[in-house]
């Protein structure tokens, strides 16, 4: 039996996410935007709740196309607030629109959201070697710098903890514990 991070032991959806997605480097702007919005939507909720709603989010938010989300208006916000398949918090919905606009601005300046966001880790994953789940921090200097920079640009729901969860999700850091089978796989695939 494969040994996994302690947080990925019971729910089949979480196990699949852990085994196939979490910590795998993402360089596609649309997927990076998706994870940033989903991490912000998670604030105050469990990641399992968000994963169960992810397909609904993809449908409701035009597959997280920043160009489409950036032009959502008040009518679209009200439509989204009636959608039981997503987190219907007005501030979180509005932040997706604001963040989409900011992503487009970054793409104009840096050519891609990917090249901008990965600069916070020097362009390659940080390979941590945590022995226990308790060792994994909730934020780091890198996530604090990312948060400050994103906020200056105008992003919302991007505190240091949300930024660190985003960094973990998109593989900017390898935070699988050293006894987890994925730690070594990701270390080999993305040194």
mmCIF file of C-alpha atoms in Angstrom:
data_model
loop_
_atom_site.group_PDB
_atom_site.id
_atom_site.type_symbol
_atom_site.label_atom_id
_atom_site.label_comp_id
_atom_site.label_asym_id
_atom_site.label_seq_id
_atom_site.Cartn_x
_atom_site.Cartn_y
_atom_site.Cartn_z
ATOM 1 C CA UNK A 1 0.000 0.000 0.000
ATOM 2 C CA UNK A 2 1.264 3.462 -0.911
ATOM 3 C CA UNK A 3 2.147 5.776 1.936
ATOM 4 C CA UNK A 4 0.568 9.227 1.547
ATOM 5 C CA UNK A 5 0.566 12.547 3.352
ATOM 6 C CA UNK A 6 -1.628 12.266 6.452
ATOM 7 C CA UNK A 7 -4.249 14.670 5.075
ATOM 8 C CA UNK A 8 -4.938 12.386 2.088
ATOM 9 C CA UNK A 9 -6.074 9.119 3.639
ATOM 10 C CA UNK A 10 -9.859 8.851 3.715
ATOM 11 C CA UNK A 11 -11.819 10.660 1.005
ATOM 12 C CA UNK A 12 -11.356 9.149 -2.500
ATOM 13 C CA UNK A 13 -11.640 12.608 -4.097
ATOM 14 C CA UNK A 14 -8.863 13.980 -1.877
ATOM 15 C CA UNK A 15 -6.709 10.885 -2.464
ATOM 16 C CA UNK A 16 -7.017 11.302 -6.235
ATOM 17 C CA UNK A 17 -6.230 15.014 -5.985
ATOM 18 C CA UNK A 18 -3.208 14.286 -3.764
ATOM 19 C CA UNK A 19 -1.907 11.519 -6.014
ATOM 20 C CA UNK A 20 -2.358 13.267 -9.373
ATOM 21 C CA UNK A 21 -2.460 17.041 -8.911
ATOM 22 C CA UNK A 22 -1.238 18.480 -5.622
ATOM 23 C CA UNK A 23 2.330 19.662 -5.936
ATOM 24 C CA UNK A 24 2.630 19.070 -9.685
ATOM 25 C CA UNK A 25 4.079 22.205 -11.316
ATOM 26 C CA UNK A 26 1.473 24.130 -13.325
ATOM 27 C CA UNK A 27 2.569 26.592 -16.000
ATOM 28 C CA UNK A 28 -0.703 27.183 -17.851
ATOM 29 C CA UNK A 29 -2.103 30.667 -17.158
ATOM 30 C CA UNK A 30 -5.723 29.534 -17.132
ATOM 31 C CA UNK A 31 -5.044 26.691 -14.675
ATOM 32 C CA UNK A 32 -2.976 28.992 -12.470
ATOM 33 C CA UNK A 33 -5.874 31.451 -12.425
ATOM 34 C CA UNK A 34 -8.255 28.595 -11.586
ATOM 35 C CA UNK A 35 -6.198 27.532 -8.572
ATOM 36 C CA UNK A 36 -5.835 31.111 -7.356
ATOM 37 C CA UNK A 37 -9.616 31.605 -7.466
ATOM 38 C CA UNK A 38 -10.367 28.232 -5.867
ATOM 39 C CA UNK A 39 -7.865 28.832 -3.060
ATOM 40 C CA UNK A 40 -9.510 32.196 -2.377
ATOM 41 C CA UNK A 41 -12.948 30.572 -2.435
ATOM 42 C CA UNK A 42 -11.732 28.048 0.127
ATOM 43 C CA UNK A 43 -11.071 30.707 2.787
ATOM 44 C CA UNK A 44 -13.011 29.565 5.846
ATOM 45 C CA UNK A 45 -14.002 26.263 4.205
ATOM 46 C CA UNK A 46 -12.405 22.867 3.627
ATOM 47 C CA UNK A 47 -10.529 22.011 0.442
ATOM 48 C CA UNK A 48 -12.821 18.977 0.076
ATOM 49 C CA UNK A 49 -15.798 21.341 -0.206
ATOM 50 C CA UNK A 50 -14.074 23.256 -2.999
ATOM 51 C CA UNK A 51 -12.965 20.115 -4.845
ATOM 52 C CA UNK A 52 -16.545 18.847 -4.824
ATOM 53 C CA UNK A 53 -17.626 22.137 -6.386
ATOM 54 C CA UNK A 54 -14.737 22.469 -8.867
ATOM 55 C CA UNK A 55 -16.653 21.223 -11.918
ATOM 56 C CA UNK A 56 -19.487 23.620 -11.067
ATOM 57 C CA UNK A 57 -16.943 26.432 -10.767
ATOM 58 C CA UNK A 58 -15.447 25.573 -14.146
ATOM 59 C CA UNK A 59 -18.870 25.748 -15.754
ATOM 60 C CA UNK A 60 -20.005 28.873 -13.879
ATOM 61 C CA UNK A 61 -16.738 30.771 -14.494
ATOM 62 C CA UNK A 62 -16.254 29.927 -18.192
ATOM 63 C CA UNK A 63 -13.535 27.362 -17.444
ATOM 64 C CA UNK A 64 -11.601 30.132 -15.656
ATOM 65 C CA UNK A 65 -10.817 32.052 -18.822
ATOM 66 C CA UNK A 66 -9.534 35.354 -17.360
ATOM 67 C CA UNK A 67 -10.610 37.335 -20.443
ATOM 68 C CA UNK A 68 -14.212 36.164 -20.007
ATOM 69 C CA UNK A 69 -14.319 36.475 -16.215
ATOM 70 C CA UNK A 70 -12.797 39.987 -16.335
ATOM 71 C CA UNK A 71 -15.895 41.401 -18.043
ATOM 72 C CA UNK A 72 -18.538 39.904 -15.743
ATOM 73 C CA UNK A 73 -21.067 42.538 -14.730
ATOM 74 C CA UNK A 74 -23.564 42.971 -11.868
ATOM 75 C CA UNK A 75 -26.095 40.777 -13.679
ATOM 76 C CA UNK A 76 -23.543 37.948 -13.891
ATOM 77 C CA UNK A 77 -22.634 38.399 -10.215
ATOM 78 C CA UNK A 78 -26.294 37.990 -9.246
ATOM 79 C CA UNK A 79 -26.558 34.921 -11.480
ATOM 80 C CA UNK A 80 -23.512 33.411 -9.761
ATOM 81 C CA UNK A 81 -24.911 34.230 -6.312
ATOM 82 C CA UNK A 82 -27.925 32.039 -7.154
ATOM 83 C CA UNK A 83 -25.720 29.109 -8.207
ATOM 84 C CA UNK A 84 -25.810 26.526 -5.403
ATOM 85 C CA UNK A 85 -22.924 24.670 -7.059
ATOM 86 C CA UNK A 86 -20.356 27.289 -6.001
ATOM 87 C CA UNK A 87 -19.555 29.302 -2.892
ATOM 88 C CA UNK A 88 -22.041 32.158 -3.239
ATOM 89 C CA UNK A 89 -20.208 34.748 -1.183
ATOM 90 C CA UNK A 90 -20.484 38.101 -3.013
ATOM 91 C CA UNK A 91 -16.968 39.207 -2.042
ATOM 92 C CA UNK A 92 -15.409 35.965 -3.278
ATOM 93 C CA UNK A 93 -17.312 36.173 -6.565
ATOM 94 C CA UNK A 94 -16.348 39.822 -7.046
ATOM 95 C CA UNK A 95 -12.722 38.975 -6.237
ATOM 96 C CA UNK A 96 -12.666 36.469 -9.116
ATOM 97 C CA UNK A 97 -13.570 39.301 -11.496
ATOM 98 C CA UNK A 98 -11.040 41.706 -9.988
ATOM 99 C CA UNK A 99 -8.374 39.008 -10.059
ATOM 100 C CA UNK A 100 -9.140 38.157 -13.691
ATOM 101 C CA UNK A 101 -8.636 41.811 -14.609
ATOM 102 C CA UNK A 102 -5.341 41.818 -12.710
ATOM 103 C CA UNK A 103 -4.201 38.617 -14.474
ATOM 104 C CA UNK A 104 -4.851 40.287 -17.842
ATOM 105 C CA UNK A 105 -2.787 43.286 -16.719
ATOM 106 C CA UNK A 106 0.049 40.977 -15.666
ATOM 107 C CA UNK A 107 -0.133 39.160 -19.009
ATOM 108 C CA UNK A 108 0.256 42.486 -20.808
ATOM 109 C CA UNK A 109 3.264 43.430 -18.706
ATOM 110 C CA UNK A 110 5.012 40.061 -18.201
ATOM 111 C CA UNK A 111 3.739 38.180 -21.297
ATOM 112 C CA UNK A 112 2.217 35.491 -19.059
ATOM 113 C CA UNK A 113 0.828 35.028 -15.574
ATOM 114 C CA UNK A 114 3.094 31.981 -15.340
ATOM 115 C CA UNK A 115 6.321 33.959 -15.778
ATOM 116 C CA UNK A 116 5.146 36.506 -13.204
ATOM 117 C CA UNK A 117 3.947 34.079 -10.512
ATOM 118 C CA UNK A 118 6.857 31.633 -10.734
ATOM 119 C CA UNK A 119 9.381 34.434 -10.126
ATOM 120 C CA UNK A 120 8.525 34.168 -6.421
ATOM 121 C CA UNK A 121 10.341 30.804 -6.296
ATOM 122 C CA UNK A 122 13.047 31.590 -8.838
ATOM 123 C CA UNK A 123 11.264 29.733 -11.646
ATOM 124 C CA UNK A 124 11.524 26.244 -10.178
ATOM 125 C CA UNK A 125 9.857 24.293 -7.352
ATOM 126 C CA UNK A 126 11.195 24.590 -3.830
ATOM 127 C CA UNK A 127 11.889 21.025 -2.722
ATOM 128 C CA UNK A 128 11.024 20.893 0.965
ATOM 129 C CA UNK A 129 11.765 17.874 3.105
ATOM 130 C CA UNK A 130 9.134 17.906 5.844
ATOM 131 C CA UNK A 131 9.074 14.773 7.979
ATOM 132 C CA UNK A 132 5.685 15.468 9.577
ATOM 133 C CA UNK A 133 2.533 17.308 8.590
ATOM 134 C CA UNK A 134 3.038 19.530 11.658
ATOM 135 C CA UNK A 135 6.335 20.767 10.163
ATOM 136 C CA UNK A 136 4.634 22.227 7.074
ATOM 137 C CA UNK A 137 4.180 25.988 7.501
ATOM 138 C CA UNK A 138 0.979 27.855 6.687
ATOM 139 C CA UNK A 139 2.963 30.666 5.060
ATOM 140 C CA UNK A 140 6.544 31.481 4.144
ATOM 141 C CA UNK A 141 8.626 34.472 3.187
ATOM 142 C CA UNK A 142 7.881 33.663 -0.469
ATOM 143 C CA UNK A 143 4.119 33.518 0.080
ATOM 144 C CA UNK A 144 4.259 36.752 2.077
ATOM 145 C CA UNK A 145 6.140 38.458 -0.776
ATOM 146 C CA UNK A 146 3.675 37.063 -3.305
ATOM 147 C CA UNK A 147 0.735 38.258 -1.230
ATOM 148 C CA UNK A 148 2.126 41.788 -0.885
ATOM 149 C CA UNK A 149 2.873 42.039 -4.591
ATOM 150 C CA UNK A 150 -0.502 40.645 -5.672
ATOM 151 C CA UNK A 151 -2.311 43.042 -3.329
ATOM 152 C CA UNK A 152 -0.355 45.999 -4.755
ATOM 153 C CA UNK A 153 -1.561 45.015 -8.222
ATOM 154 C CA UNK A 154 -5.154 44.841 -6.945
ATOM 155 C CA UNK A 155 -5.779 41.148 -6.295
ATOM 156 C CA UNK A 156 -8.236 40.149 -3.546
ATOM 157 C CA UNK A 157 -8.325 37.066 -1.282
ATOM 158 C CA UNK A 158 -4.573 36.600 -1.606
ATOM 159 C CA UNK A 159 -3.258 36.670 1.958
ATOM 160 C CA UNK A 160 0.007 34.842 2.737
ATOM 161 C CA UNK A 161 -1.791 31.640 3.816
ATOM 162 C CA UNK A 162 -3.927 31.537 0.665
ATOM 163 C CA UNK A 163 -0.829 32.241 -1.422
ATOM 164 C CA UNK A 164 1.044 29.401 0.258
ATOM 165 C CA UNK A 165 -1.833 26.969 -0.322
ATOM 166 C CA UNK A 166 -1.798 28.108 -3.958
ATOM 167 C CA UNK A 167 1.962 27.539 -4.147
ATOM 168 C CA UNK A 168 1.507 24.023 -2.775
ATOM 169 C CA UNK A 169 -1.335 23.229 -5.177
ATOM 170 C CA UNK A 170 0.482 24.397 -8.318
ATOM 171 C CA UNK A 171 3.790 22.776 -7.442
ATOM 172 C CA UNK A 172 5.783 25.886 -6.624
ATOM 173 C CA UNK A 173 6.711 23.998 -3.463
ATOM 174 C CA UNK A 174 6.905 20.257 -2.875
ATOM 175 C CA UNK A 175 5.281 19.909 0.526
ATOM 176 C CA UNK A 176 4.565 16.199 0.403
ATOM 177 C CA UNK A 177 6.085 14.759 3.559
ATOM 178 C CA UNK A 178 9.237 12.725 2.989
ATOM 179 C CA UNK A 179 7.453 9.449 3.810
ATOM 180 C CA UNK A 180 4.849 10.081 1.069
ATOM 181 C CA UNK A 181 5.395 8.304 -2.248
ATOM 182 C CA UNK A 182 4.688 11.558 -4.152
ATOM 183 C CA UNK A 183 7.552 13.440 -2.498
ATOM 184 C CA UNK A 184 10.232 11.423 -4.249
ATOM 185 C CA UNK A 185 8.293 11.266 -7.536
ATOM 186 C CA UNK A 186 8.009 15.044 -7.690
ATOM 187 C CA UNK A 187 11.610 15.481 -6.594
ATOM 188 C CA UNK A 188 12.739 13.272 -9.507
ATOM 189 C CA UNK A 189 10.375 14.824 -12.061
ATOM 190 C CA UNK A 190 10.954 18.456 -11.080
ATOM 191 C CA UNK A 191 14.369 18.821 -9.390
#
